[in-house]
Every structure is written in C-alpha cells, then in structure tokens.
Coordinates of C-alpha atoms in Angstrom, one line a residue:
Chain L
X1 CA 11.6 24.1 -6.8
X2 CA 14.2 24.7 -9.3
X3 CA 12.9 25.1 -13.0
X4 CA 14.6 24.7 -16.3
X5 CA 17.1 27.8 -17.1
X6 CA 15.3 30.2 -19.3
X7 CA 18.0 32.1 -20.8
X8 CA 21.5 31.1 -22.6
X9 CA 22.5 28.3 -24.7
X10 CA 21.9 25.9 -21.9
X11 CA 18.4 26.5 -22.0
X12 CA 18.2 25.3 -25.5
X13 CA 19.8 22.1 -24.6
X14 CA 18.2 21.6 -21.3
X15 CA 14.8 20.3 -22.6
X16 CA 16.2 17.6 -24.9
X17 CA 19.2 16.5 -22.6
X18 CA 16.7 16.2 -20.1
X19 CA 14.4 14.1 -22.1
X20 CA 17.0 11.6 -23.5
X21 CA 18.3 11.2 -19.8
X22 CA 14.8 10.3 -18.7
X23 CA 14.2 8.1 -22.0
X24 CA 17.4 6.0 -21.6
X25 CA 16.9 5.3 -17.9
X26 CA 19.8 7.4 -16.7
X27 CA 17.6 9.9 -14.8
X28 CA 16.3 6.9 -12.8
X29 CA 19.7 5.6 -12.3
X30 CA 21.0 8.4 -10.8
X31 CA 17.8 9.6 -9.0
X32 CA 18.1 6.2 -7.3
X33 CA 21.4 6.5 -6.3
X34 CA 20.9 10.1 -5.0
X35 CA 18.0 8.5 -2.7
X36 CA 20.3 5.7 -1.3
X37 CA 22.9 8.3 -0.4
X38 CA 20.5 10.5 1.0
X39 CA 18.9 7.6 3.0
X40 CA 22.3 6.5 4.5
X41 CA 23.0 9.9 5.6
X42 CA 19.9 10.1 7.6
X43 CA 18.6 13.0 5.2
X44 CA 15.6 11.6 4.2
X45 CA 14.4 10.1 7.6
X46 CA 15.0 13.7 9.1
X47 CA 12.7 15.3 6.8
X48 CA 10.1 12.6 7.1
X49 CA 10.1 13.1 10.8
X50 CA 10.4 17.0 10.3
X51 CA 7.4 17.2 7.8
X52 CA 5.3 14.6 10.1
X53 CA 5.8 16.7 13.4
X54 CA 5.1 19.8 11.5
X55 CA 1.8 18.3 10.1
X56 CA 1.0 16.9 13.6
X57 CA 1.7 20.3 15.4
X58 CA -0.7 21.9 12.7
X59 CA -3.6 19.8 13.5
X60 CA -4.6 21.6 16.4
X61 CA -4.8 24.8 14.1
X62 CA -6.8 23.2 11.3
X63 CA -4.2 21.2 9.5
X64 CA -1.6 22.4 6.9
X65 CA -1.3 21.3 3.4
X66 CA 1.4 19.5 1.7
X67 CA 2.4 22.1 -0.4
X68 CA 3.1 24.5 2.6
X69 CA 5.0 21.8 4.3
X70 CA 7.2 21.9 1.0
X71 CA 7.3 25.6 0.8
X72 CA 8.3 25.6 4.5
X73 CA 10.7 23.2 4.6
X74 CA 12.5 23.3 1.1
X75 CA 15.3 25.4 1.7
X76 CA 16.2 24.0 4.9
X77 CA 15.9 20.5 2.9
X78 CA 18.1 21.9 0.1
X79 CA 20.7 23.6 2.6
X80 CA 21.1 20.3 4.3
X81 CA 21.9 17.9 1.8
X82 CA 25.5 16.7 2.6
X83 CA 28.3 18.6 0.6
X84 CA 29.9 15.3 -0.2
X85 CA 26.7 13.9 -1.9
X86 CA 25.8 17.1 -3.7
X87 CA 29.4 17.2 -5.3
X88 CA 29.2 13.2 -6.1
X89 CA 25.9 13.7 -8.0
X90 CA 26.9 16.5 -9.8
X91 CA 29.9 14.8 -10.8
X92 CA 27.9 11.8 -12.3
X93 CA 25.7 13.9 -14.1
X94 CA 28.8 16.2 -15.6
X95 CA 30.4 13.0 -16.8
X96 CA 27.4 11.8 -18.5
X97 CA 26.9 15.1 -20.2
X98 CA 30.7 15.4 -21.1
X99 CA 30.0 12.1 -23.3
X100 CA 27.1 13.8 -25.1
X101 CA 28.3 17.3 -25.6
X102 CA 31.1 18.8 -27.5
X103 CA 32.0 21.9 -25.3
Chain J
X1 CA 7.0 13.3 -23.7
X2 CA 9.4 12.1 -21.1
X3 CA 8.3 13.3 -17.7
X4 CA 10.7 12.3 -14.8
X5 CA 7.8 12.7 -12.1
X6 CA 4.4 12.4 -13.8
X7 CA 1.2 13.2 -12.2
X8 CA -1.8 11.4 -13.9
X9 CA -4.9 13.3 -14.3
X10 CA -7.7 10.7 -13.2
X11 CA -10.3 11.9 -15.8
X12 CA -8.3 11.9 -18.9
X13 CA -5.2 10.6 -20.4
X14 CA -3.1 13.6 -19.5
X15 CA -0.1 13.6 -17.5
X16 CA 2.1 16.5 -16.2
X17 CA 4.8 17.8 -13.8
X18 CA 4.0 19.2 -10.2
X19 CA 6.5 21.8 -11.0
X20 CA 5.6 25.2 -12.3
X21 CA 1.8 24.1 -11.6
X22 CA 1.4 22.2 -14.5
X23 CA -0.7 19.7 -13.5
X24 CA -2.7 21.9 -11.3
X25 CA -3.4 24.2 -14.4
X26 CA -4.6 21.1 -16.2
X27 CA -7.1 20.6 -13.4
X28 CA -8.3 24.0 -13.1
X29 CA -8.7 24.6 -17.3
X30 CA -10.4 21.2 -17.6
X31 CA -12.5 21.0 -14.5
X32 CA -11.2 17.7 -13.7
X33 CA -10.8 17.0 -10.1
X34 CA -8.4 14.5 -9.1
X35 CA -4.5 13.6 -10.3
X36 CA -2.4 11.4 -8.9
X37 CA 1.7 11.0 -8.3
X38 CA 2.5 8.1 -10.2
X39 CA 5.7 7.3 -8.0
X40 CA 3.7 7.3 -4.7
X41 CA -0.1 6.8 -5.7
X42 CA -0.8 9.9 -3.4
X43 CA -3.9 11.6 -4.9
X44 CA -4.4 15.5 -5.2
X45 CA -8.0 17.1 -5.1
X46 CA -8.0 20.7 -6.4
X47 CA -11.0 21.5 -4.7
X48 CA -9.2 20.9 -1.4
X49 CA -6.2 21.9 -2.6
X50 CA -4.3 19.4 -1.1
X51 CA -3.2 15.9 -1.4
X52 CA -5.9 13.6 0.3
X53 CA -6.0 10.0 1.8
X54 CA -8.8 7.6 0.9
X55 CA -8.3 4.0 1.7
X56 CA -9.9 2.8 -1.6
X57 CA -7.3 4.6 -3.8
X58 CA -4.4 3.5 -1.2
X59 CA -5.5 -0.3 -1.6
X60 CA -6.0 -0.1 -5.4
X61 CA -2.9 1.6 -6.1
X62 CA -1.0 -1.1 -3.8
X63 CA -2.8 -4.3 -5.8
X64 CA -1.8 -2.6 -9.1
X65 CA 1.7 -2.1 -8.1
X66 CA 2.0 -5.9 -7.0
X67 CA 0.0 -7.2 -10.0
X68 CA 2.6 -5.2 -12.0
X69 CA 5.7 -6.4 -10.1
X70 CA 4.5 -10.1 -10.3
X71 CA 4.4 -10.1 -13.8
X72 CA 8.3 -8.5 -14.0
X73 CA 9.6 -11.3 -11.8
X74 CA 10.2 -14.9 -12.6
X75 CA 11.8 -17.5 -10.6
X76 CA 15.4 -18.4 -11.5
X77 CA 14.9 -22.2 -11.6
X78 CA 11.3 -23.0 -12.3
X79 CA 11.0 -20.0 -14.5
X80 CA 7.5 -19.8 -13.3
X81 CA 5.9 -16.3 -12.5
X82 CA 4.9 -15.4 -9.1
X83 CA 1.5 -16.5 -8.2
X84 CA -0.8 -13.6 -8.4
X85 CA -1.8 -12.0 -5.0
X86 CA -5.4 -12.2 -4.1
X87 CA -7.1 -10.3 -1.1
X88 CA -8.8 -12.3 1.0
X89 CA -12.4 -12.4 0.9
X90 CA -14.6 -14.4 3.5
X91 CA -16.5 -17.0 1.7
X92 CA -20.2 -18.0 3.2
X93 CA -19.1 -20.1 5.7
X94 CA -16.6 -17.8 7.0
X95 CA -18.9 -14.7 7.1
X96 CA -21.1 -16.7 9.2
X97 CA -18.4 -17.5 11.6
X98 CA -17.9 -14.0 11.6
X99 CA -21.1 -12.8 12.3
X100 CA -21.5 -13.4 16.1
X101 CA -17.5 -12.4 17.0
X102 CA -16.4 -9.5 19.0
X103 CA -14.0 -7.2 17.2
X104 CA -10.6 -7.2 19.2
X105 CA -8.2 -4.1 19.2
X106 CA -5.9 -3.7 16.6
X107 CA -3.4 -1.7 18.5
X108 CA -1.8 -3.3 21.7
X109 CA 0.9 -1.5 24.2
X110 CA 1.5 -2.5 27.7
X111 CA 4.5 -1.8 29.6
X112 CA 6.3 -4.9 31.1
X113 CA 7.3 -4.8 34.8
X114 CA 10.8 -4.9 35.7
X115 CA 10.8 -8.5 37.8
X116 CA 14.5 -7.7 39.3
X117 CA 16.9 -6.5 36.5
X118 CA 15.0 -8.2 33.8
X119 CA 14.8 -5.1 31.7
X120 CA 17.1 -7.2 29.4
X121 CA 14.1 -9.8 28.9
X122 CA 11.4 -6.6 28.4
X123 CA 13.1 -5.3 25.6
X124 CA 13.3 -8.3 23.7
X125 CA 9.7 -9.1 24.5
X126 CA 8.5 -5.8 23.3
X127 CA 10.5 -6.7 20.0
X128 CA 8.7 -9.9 19.8
X129 CA 5.2 -8.3 20.6
X130 CA 6.0 -5.5 17.9
X131 CA 7.0 -8.3 15.4
X132 CA 4.2 -8.7 12.9
X133 CA 4.8 -11.9 11.9
X134 CA 5.2 -13.4 15.7
X135 CA 1.9 -11.4 16.3
X136 CA -0.3 -12.2 14.0
X137 CA 0.9 -16.4 14.4
X138 CA -0.1 -15.9 17.9
X139 CA -3.0 -13.8 17.7
X140 CA -4.6 -16.1 15.0
X141 CA -4.6 -19.0 17.5
X142 CA -1.8 -21.0 15.8
X143 CA -0.5 -22.4 19.1
X144 CA -3.1 -22.3 21.7
X145 CA -1.8 -22.4 25.1
X146 CA -5.2 -23.6 26.3
X147 CA -5.0 -26.6 24.4
X148 CA -0.9 -27.3 24.3
X149 CA 0.2 -30.2 26.6
X150 CA 4.0 -29.8 26.2
X151 CA 5.8 -29.2 29.3
X152 CA 7.6 -25.9 30.2
X153 CA 6.4 -24.8 26.6
X154 CA 7.6 -21.4 25.7
X155 CA 5.5 -20.8 23.0
X156 CA 2.6 -20.9 25.2
X157 CA 4.0 -18.0 27.1
X158 CA 4.1 -16.2 23.8
X159 CA 0.5 -17.1 23.3
X160 CA -0.4 -15.7 26.7
X161 CA 1.9 -12.7 26.3
X162 CA 0.2 -11.7 22.9
X163 CA -3.2 -12.4 24.4
X164 CA -2.5 -9.9 27.4
X165 CA -1.1 -7.3 25.5
X166 CA -4.3 -7.4 22.9
X167 CA -6.5 -7.8 26.0
X168 CA -8.5 -4.7 27.1
X169 CA -6.2 -4.2 30.0
X170 CA -3.7 -1.4 29.5
X171 CA -1.8 -1.5 32.7
X172 CA 1.5 -3.0 33.0
X173 CA 2.0 -6.6 33.1
X174 CA 4.4 -8.8 34.6
X175 CA 5.7 -11.9 32.8
X176 CA 6.2 -14.0 35.8
X177 CA 5.5 -17.5 34.4
X178 CA 7.7 -16.8 31.4
X179 CA 10.4 -15.6 33.4
X180 CA 10.3 -18.7 35.6
X181 CA 10.4 -21.1 32.3
X182 CA 13.4 -19.4 30.9
X183 CA 15.3 -19.9 34.3
X184 CA 14.1 -23.6 34.4
X185 CA 15.1 -24.2 31.0
X186 CA 18.4 -22.0 31.1
X187 CA 20.1 -22.1 34.2
X188 CA 22.9 -19.4 33.1
X189 CA 19.8 -16.8 32.9
X190 CA 18.3 -17.0 36.5
X191 CA 19.1 -15.3 39.2
X192 CA 18.8 -11.3 39.5
X193 CA 22.1 -10.2 37.6
X194 CA 21.7 -8.2 34.5
X195 CA 22.2 -10.3 31.4
X196 CA 22.8 -9.6 28.0
X197 CA 19.6 -9.0 25.9
X198 CA 21.2 -10.6 22.6
X199 CA 21.7 -13.7 24.4
X200 CA 18.2 -13.5 25.8
X201 CA 17.2 -13.1 22.4
X202 CA 18.9 -16.1 21.0
X203 CA 18.0 -18.0 23.9
X204 CA 14.1 -17.4 23.6
X205 CA 14.5 -17.9 19.8
X206 CA 15.4 -21.7 20.3
X207 CA 13.0 -22.4 23.2
X208 CA 10.0 -21.0 21.3
X209 CA 11.5 -22.9 18.5
X210 CA 11.6 -26.2 20.1
X211 CA 8.1 -25.9 21.4
X212 CA 6.5 -24.6 18.3
X213 CA 4.8 -26.7 15.6
X214 CA 6.8 -27.7 12.5
X215 CA 10.1 -27.9 14.6
X216 CA 12.9 -30.0 12.9
X217 CA 16.5 -29.8 13.2
X218 CA 16.8 -29.4 9.6
X219 CA 15.0 -26.9 7.3
X220 CA 12.6 -26.2 10.0
X221 CA 9.5 -24.3 9.3
X222 CA 8.2 -23.3 12.9
X223 CA 7.3 -20.1 13.6
X224 CA 10.8 -18.9 14.6
X225 CA 12.7 -20.0 11.6
X226 CA 9.8 -19.0 9.4
X227 CA 10.2 -15.5 10.7
X228 CA 14.1 -15.1 11.4
X229 CA 15.8 -17.8 9.6
X230 CA 18.2 -16.6 6.5
X231 CA 20.9 -18.2 4.7
X232 CA 24.5 -16.8 4.7
X233 CA 26.8 -17.7 2.1
X234 CA 30.7 -17.6 2.2
X235 CA 32.4 -17.6 -1.1
X236 CA 36.3 -18.4 -0.9
X237 CA 38.0 -17.7 -3.9
X238 CA 41.5 -19.1 -4.4
X239 CA 43.9 -16.1 -5.8
X240 CA 46.0 -18.7 -7.9
X241 CA 43.3 -20.6 -9.9
X242 CA 40.3 -18.5 -9.2
X243 CA 38.2 -21.3 -8.2
X244 CA 35.4 -20.3 -5.7
X245 CA 34.0 -22.7 -3.0
X246 CA 30.9 -21.6 -1.9
X247 CA 29.1 -22.9 1.6
X248 CA 26.0 -21.9 3.0
X249 CA 25.1 -21.7 6.5
X250 CA 21.5 -21.2 8.4
X251 CA 21.7 -17.9 10.3
X252 CA 18.9 -16.3 12.6
X253 CA 20.4 -12.8 12.9
X254 CA 23.3 -10.7 11.9
X255 CA 26.0 -9.5 14.5
X256 CA 27.9 -6.6 13.2
X257 CA 31.2 -5.1 14.0
X258 CA 31.2 -1.1 14.2
X259 CA 33.1 -0.1 11.3
X260 CA 33.0 2.8 9.3
X261 CA 33.8 3.3 5.8
X262 CA 36.5 5.8 6.7
X263 CA 38.8 5.9 9.9
X264 CA 36.4 8.6 11.4
X265 CA 33.7 7.8 13.9
X266 CA 31.4 10.1 12.1
X267 CA 30.4 7.6 9.4
X268 CA 29.5 4.6 11.4
X269 CA 26.0 3.5 9.9
X270 CA 24.2 0.3 9.5
X271 CA 25.2 0.2 5.7
X272 CA 29.0 0.9 6.3
X273 CA 29.0 -2.0 8.5
X274 CA 27.1 -4.2 6.6
X275 CA 29.7 -3.6 3.8
X276 CA 32.5 -4.4 6.1
X277 CA 30.5 -7.7 7.0
X278 CA 30.4 -8.5 3.6
X279 CA 33.8 -7.0 2.2
X280 CA 36.6 -9.6 0.9
X281 CA 38.8 -10.7 3.6
X282 CA 42.3 -11.8 2.8
X283 CA 43.0 -15.3 4.2
X284 CA 46.7 -16.1 5.3
X285 CA 48.6 -18.3 2.8
X286 CA 48.2 -21.3 5.3
X287 CA 44.7 -20.8 5.9
X288 CA 43.3 -22.2 2.7
X289 CA 44.3 -25.1 0.5
X290 CA 42.2 -25.0 -3.0
X291 CA 40.6 -28.3 -4.0
X292 CA 41.1 -27.5 -7.5
X293 CA 44.8 -26.5 -7.9
X294 CA 45.5 -28.5 -4.8
X295 CA 48.1 -26.0 -3.0
X296 CA 47.8 -23.9 0.2
X297 CA 47.2 -20.6 -1.8
X298 CA 46.2 -16.8 -1.0
X299 CA 42.5 -16.9 -0.9
X300 CA 39.8 -14.2 0.0
X301 CA 36.9 -15.0 2.0
X302 CA 33.3 -13.2 1.1
X303 CA 30.0 -13.4 2.9
X304 CA 26.8 -12.2 1.4
X305 CA 23.3 -13.1 2.2
X306 CA 21.8 -15.8 0.0
X307 CA 18.1 -15.8 1.4
X308 CA 16.6 -12.9 3.2
X309 CA 14.5 -13.8 6.3
X310 CA 11.1 -12.1 6.6
X311 CA 12.7 -10.5 9.7
X312 CA 16.3 -9.0 9.9
X313 CA 17.8 -8.7 13.6
X314 CA 20.7 -7.0 13.7
X315 CA 23.1 -7.0 16.8
X316 CA 25.9 -4.2 17.0
X317 CA 28.8 -5.9 18.7
X318 CA 29.2 -3.4 21.4
X319 CA 30.6 -5.4 24.4
X320 CA 34.1 -6.4 23.6
X321 CA 35.0 -9.5 25.5
X322 CA 39.0 -9.3 26.2
X323 CA 39.1 -12.6 27.6
X324 CA 36.6 -15.4 29.3
X325 CA 36.3 -13.2 32.3
X326 CA 32.9 -11.1 31.6
X327 CA 34.1 -8.4 33.6
X328 CA 37.4 -7.3 31.8
X329 CA 35.2 -6.2 28.8
X330 CA 34.5 -2.9 27.7
X331 CA 31.6 -0.9 25.8
X332 CA 31.7 0.6 22.5
X333 CA 29.7 3.7 23.0
X334 CA 30.0 5.0 19.1
X335 CA 26.7 5.9 18.0
X336 CA 25.4 3.8 14.6
X337 CA 23.4 5.7 12.2
X338 CA 20.6 3.6 11.0
X339 CA 17.6 4.3 8.5
X340 CA 13.8 3.8 8.9
X341 CA 14.0 2.1 5.5
X342 CA 16.7 -0.5 4.3
X343 CA 17.2 -2.2 1.0
X344 CA 19.3 -5.3 1.3
X345 CA 20.0 -5.6 -2.3
X346 CA 23.8 -4.6 -2.2
X347 CA 24.4 -7.5 0.5
X348 CA 22.7 -10.4 -1.3
X349 CA 24.5 -12.9 -3.2
X350 CA 22.7 -12.6 -6.3
X351 CA 23.3 -8.8 -6.5
X352 CA 27.0 -9.2 -5.3
X353 CA 27.6 -11.9 -8.0
X354 CA 26.3 -9.5 -10.5
X355 CA 28.1 -7.1 -9.6
X356 CA 31.4 -8.9 -9.6
X357 CA 30.5 -10.1 -13.1
X358 CA 30.0 -6.7 -14.4
X359 CA 33.4 -5.6 -12.9
X360 CA 34.9 -8.4 -14.4
X361 CA 33.5 -7.1 -17.9
X362 CA 34.9 -4.0 -17.4
X363 CA 31.1 -2.1 -17.7
X364 CA 31.1 0.7 -15.7
X365 CA 30.0 0.4 -12.3
X366 CA 26.5 1.3 -13.4
X367 CA 23.4 0.8 -11.1
X368 CA 21.7 -2.7 -11.7
X369 CA 18.3 -0.9 -12.4
X370 CA 16.3 -2.3 -14.0
X371 CA 17.5 -6.1 -14.0
X372 CA 14.7 -8.4 -14.4
X373 CA 16.3 -11.5 -13.1
X374 CA 17.2 -9.7 -9.7
X375 CA 13.6 -8.7 -9.2
X376 CA 11.9 -5.6 -8.6
X377 CA 13.7 -3.4 -6.0
X378 CA 10.8 -3.8 -3.8
X379 CA 11.4 -7.2 -2.9
X380 CA 14.5 -6.2 -0.9
X381 CA 13.1 -3.3 1.1
X382 CA 12.8 -3.6 4.9
X383 CA 11.3 -1.2 7.3
X384 CA 12.6 -0.7 11.1
X385 CA 9.8 -1.7 13.8
X386 CA 12.0 -2.1 16.9
X387 CA 15.3 -0.8 18.4
X388 CA 16.9 -2.0 21.6
X389 CA 19.1 0.6 23.5
X390 CA 21.3 0.0 26.0
X391 CA 22.6 2.9 28.4
X392 CA 25.4 2.5 30.9
X393 CA 28.3 0.3 31.5
X394 CA 28.4 -3.4 30.9
X395 CA 27.3 -4.7 34.0
X396 CA 25.5 -1.7 35.6
X397 CA 23.2 -0.9 32.6
X398 CA 19.8 -0.4 31.9
X399 CA 17.9 -1.4 28.9
X400 CA 14.8 0.2 26.9
X401 CA 13.6 -0.1 23.6
X402 CA 11.7 1.8 20.7
X403 CA 8.8 -0.1 18.7
X404 CA 6.6 1.2 16.2
X405 CA 2.8 0.5 16.1
X406 CA 1.4 1.3 12.3
X407 CA 3.2 4.3 11.7
X408 CA 3.8 6.0 15.5
X409 CA 7.0 5.2 17.4
X410 CA 6.8 4.5 21.3
X411 CA 9.4 4.1 23.8
X412 CA 9.3 1.4 26.4
X413 CA 11.3 1.7 29.7
X414 CA 10.1 -1.6 31.6
X415 CA 6.6 -0.3 32.6
X416 CA 6.7 3.1 31.4
X417 CA 5.5 3.7 27.5
X418 CA 5.4 6.9 26.1
X419 CA 4.5 8.1 22.7
X420 CA 7.8 9.5 20.9
X421 CA 9.0 10.1 17.2
X422 CA 10.9 8.4 14.5
X423 CA 13.8 11.1 15.5
X424 CA 13.9 10.2 18.8
X425 CA 14.2 6.5 18.1
X426 CA 16.7 7.1 15.3
X427 CA 18.8 9.4 17.4
X428 CA 19.3 6.8 20.2
X429 CA 22.2 4.4 20.5
X430 CA 21.3 1.4 19.1
X431 CA 22.4 -2.3 20.3
X432 CA 19.8 -4.1 18.4
X433 CA 17.6 -3.0 15.2
X434 CA 14.7 -5.3 14.0
X435 CA 13.4 -4.8 10.2
X436 CA 10.6 -6.6 8.4
X437 CA 10.3 -7.3 4.7
X438 CA 7.9 -4.9 3.0
X439 CA 6.5 -7.8 0.4
X440 CA 6.8 -11.6 1.9
X441 CA 7.5 -13.7 -0.8
X442 CA 6.1 -17.3 -1.3
X443 CA 6.6 -20.2 -3.2
X444 CA 4.0 -20.6 -5.7
X445 CA 1.3 -22.5 -6.1
X446 CA 1.7 -24.8 -2.9
X447 CA -0.7 -26.0 -0.3
X448 CA 0.8 -24.7 2.8
X449 CA 2.8 -27.5 4.6
X450 CA 0.6 -27.0 8.0
X451 CA -2.6 -27.7 5.8
X452 CA -0.7 -30.8 4.4
X453 CA 0.2 -32.1 7.6
X454 CA -3.3 -32.0 9.0
X455 CA -4.6 -33.5 6.1
X456 CA -2.2 -36.3 6.7
X457 CA -3.2 -36.8 10.3
X458 CA -6.7 -36.9 9.4
X459 CA -5.9 -39.4 6.9
X460 CA -3.8 -41.7 9.5
X461 CA -6.5 -40.8 12.1
X462 CA -8.9 -42.5 9.7
X463 CA -6.9 -45.5 8.9
X464 CA -6.4 -46.1 12.5
X465 CA -10.0 -45.7 13.1
X466 CA -10.8 -48.5 10.2
X467 CA -8.2 -50.9 11.5
X468 CA -9.6 -50.9 14.9
X469 CA -12.9 -51.8 13.7
X470 CA -11.4 -54.7 11.5
X471 CA -9.6 -55.9 14.7
X472 CA -13.0 -55.6 16.6
X473 CA -14.8 -57.6 13.6
X474 CA -12.2 -59.9 13.8
X475 CA -12.4 -60.6 17.3
X476 CA -16.1 -60.8 17.5
X477 CA -15.6 -63.7 14.5
X478 CA -13.6 -65.5 16.6
X479 CA -15.9 -65.4 19.7
X480 CA -18.8 -66.7 17.4
X481 CA -16.8 -69.4 15.6
X482 CA -15.3 -70.4 19.1
X483 CA -19.2 -70.8 20.3
X484 CA -20.0 -72.8 17.8

C-alpha cells in the first residue's frame, strides 16, 4: 500500500495537508468520486469477482486470508485502474493543492 | 487525529490505520483481540490473523448504521424523522404458532421447461422468482391460490409458481397453467412463435396487478405497483422566460436507448444510457408554447426520476423497428456495461434540481455529499439481482437469464440451471437488468393499508350482522303483533 513520502519537503507537508483534506471533507468527496468512476468502469466488480473466486478456489486447501488476497491482487488492481480515471483524479487533487500551497 | 479509513479497537478507544500495520501493532502491544473497519463493519481477529464473520457483529453493525441514518434524515414536508427500525421479535402468541411449524428452505431454484419457444416467458418468470418483494409476498401467503375465487387469476399462478420453486422438488417445472392463462387473456401472446420478453414482462405485470388485492386504477397499492411503480418527472423549461412546467407520470420500468458518452462504442454503460435519458433535450421552436410568456418559444425538456421504485427494471432498446412490420427490424448487438451495485442519486429529480441550483449559483460542481436534505447516499443504492440476455436474431433467437440467490449467481437456460460467477453475468450481453433497493423506505407512523382495509371489512361485516339481527327481530315482532 502506498505510504507517506519520507523524504524531501513534500513529507513535511504531507501529514498536515492530508489531515486538512480529511477534516474539511475533501478526502471523502474525492474518494466518493473515485469510487463512482471505478464502479462505472467495471473495476470494482472485476476485483470483487476476482477476490471472491480466488478465495473460493483456496477453500479446498484451507482458505486464504484477506491480507493475502490483498497482497496478491494489489499490483494487478493498481495496474488496471483506467488511465483516464487516474489522470482525472490526480487533476482534481492537484487543483485542490494549488489553491492551498504556494509553489 | 484525522484518519481517512479508521480501524477501531473493540476493547479501548483507540483507532488506527490499517496501512503500515498500525492497528495490528496496537492489538499486539495491548493484547486486545479485535478491531473493526469503521467503513464496512468488518471485524479483524489478531489470533486468527484474518477478518472474521459473525452474524451478531454483522447485525449489530447494520442496525447501528440504520439508526444513525434515520437520525440524519427528515422528511421534506412533514419535517418528521424516519420511524426507527425495530427488528421483529415474535410475541408469545406468534412464538406458540411457530412451535409446530416445519422450516421451509430459504433457497429455491428450479429450471423451467420450454413449452415450445417459451424461453421469453421463462426468463421473466425467473426474474420474478428472484425478486425479493414478489417472492416474500407470495411465500407469506398474501395471495392464497387455494382460497382465491377470481377467474383466470394470474396472481394465483404466481403463488403456485413460488410454492413449486420453494418445495422440496428441484426437478425442472413446466408452468403450463400460467402459459394457458396468459394465452387466454392476451391473445397476441398465444401461439408458438417467439415473443419479446419485455412485452411479456409488461403484460404479465398488468395481469397480476388486475388480479391482486389493492388493485386500483389510480395510485394503486397492489403488490406489482408497490414493487415496480415509480414516478417519472418531465420538466419543460421555456428558454425565453425561464418558466418550468413540471409533469409527472407513473412508470413500471425504464426503457433506455443505447448511448455512450462519446461516439465510441467502448463506453456504453448503464450510467451513460441513464445520462442520455435524463439529458436536456431541445424542443423545436413550434413544439412548445409557454404558459407564462404565452409565445411559441424554444424550450428544453428534461426527464428525471421523481420517485424511485423498490425494484428498478431497465430494458435496453436493442430491437429497432423500422416500420410496423416486425420483420423489418434490426437488433443492436453492442454490449452495455452494467454494475452489480448502482447509485441512482444523480438521476433523481431532487438531486438534479439541486445540481442545477448549484450550477446557476456558480458554485464549483462539487459533490453533494454530505447534504442532509437529500438523505443519506444509502437510500439511493440498488443491487443487481437478475439479468435477461438474448442471443441470435430478432425472431430466431434464444433467451437466457442470470439470477442472484443471496450472494451466488446462477445461469438459467430454460430447464438447465448452472452455478456461475458475477463476472460471467456482467460480461453477458444484457437485454434487461433488474435492481432492488438496498434500503426500503416507508411512510412513518402509519398502519399498513391492508390492515386498515381488514379492520374496515370486519367492521362492515359486524354492522351487516347487526342489521340482519335487527331485521329478524322486527319480523318476529310483526308476527307476534299479527297474532294478537
């Protein structure tokens, strides 16, 4: 899972910026928009099905934990986010940050 | 501390993120066993090192969420809050009644025999069987076919069908009586030619409505209308003076033209079709004359859903009839992508009006969350439960369907029922899709109309008895007087 940057000037800004986004609701708004777009593109259903069928197949051999499923599917999930959606959300975040930071 | 996705320890007031193992570290450090993902309610056990399911937790989470949502929603006109949901607990009399009963299976799946090109009927019947509201109505004896005295009652056939499906018998079933009744009532359906499943769907709904309790021609509350009826609103806006004329029409389903957001075929989705359905359509200069400014003017018309039904049925208009002659039609094969969960908020009158207002005020097109006047998002969520597919040409094709039973998907090909996956269902070429609302809404603090009608009927019966008795008494008195 992507973690906060640990070096450079961005790491000093990351935590307070993130906190502000969560506190004033921007985080939830952007998150909801991303979820809506991913649902319409079929991404959510694809990974709902992949993870469920993977868990079903693993039942014969004792089952698989949620964390294992996440680790196995994460790279594919990240890779399959449609380019258009990725760029759009990055754009939204960028616009939001530009209003708040002096670059 | 502001967490975007908190995991709450179930033993102490700590909350941490999942990432970088923060919450797991807390559990290990303190010896606490469980934490829960606040967003989903899923519980994690440090001993099992995995998320675990327990029906008690699941139930507790659901009832807590509903209780909070209820507090956050007020009705527009009465300003009253929603009636708090209380789960049913049997009282002493009900518990006694349940004592001697035999449990019925909670799952029922049976194939339907093809009685001669009747796959169009079978797929619609399977969608009815998989429909939770219809299923519950008939399984709870709300229309008892053994007591009904109506002639050619289609509602009785539904009762018999559901009883057969939920019986111990899992062999394919032939809905012969139902077919015969449909032929008798709607002659255009008779004969062994292939029919359109959507036409059968609408015809069947009208038949069942006509033979069900509570059936009226206006504001009907029969099981069909209670399940499928919504309200469509059309707003016609005069471009000259800005006056908007609103008109509402009842609807049982939504027929969508296949339209993507751009000209490419790749982006045909249910949402893009709904956006086309609700987009402002320019009317020609002579098509509309405004009431307010009195002139024939340019106007735009926009459709929106004013009232969402508990079950939303979509039909994709795949069959284009070039003329009255059905054989001169063509089928549009383009696949449409549809989701297993759908949020209808952007297509409702309430939300669309709010968005127009925000646009007019120049507010950035922000998302409307949270807006308490619009209610919690959850009230607009729907889940897919059946899909009708058509393969082949217009008059030489075959209907199959997918239907969900709890969380598992099954494919129905007349008498053949096979366990399948969500993916297989979503990758099929859909002709019709059926969605059911995740949270039903109720008018608060009201006695259900069927109970009121029962009370009224009982009161009337008592009155009639009393009059009969009074009349008899008078006869006796008259005879006595005559004898004197």
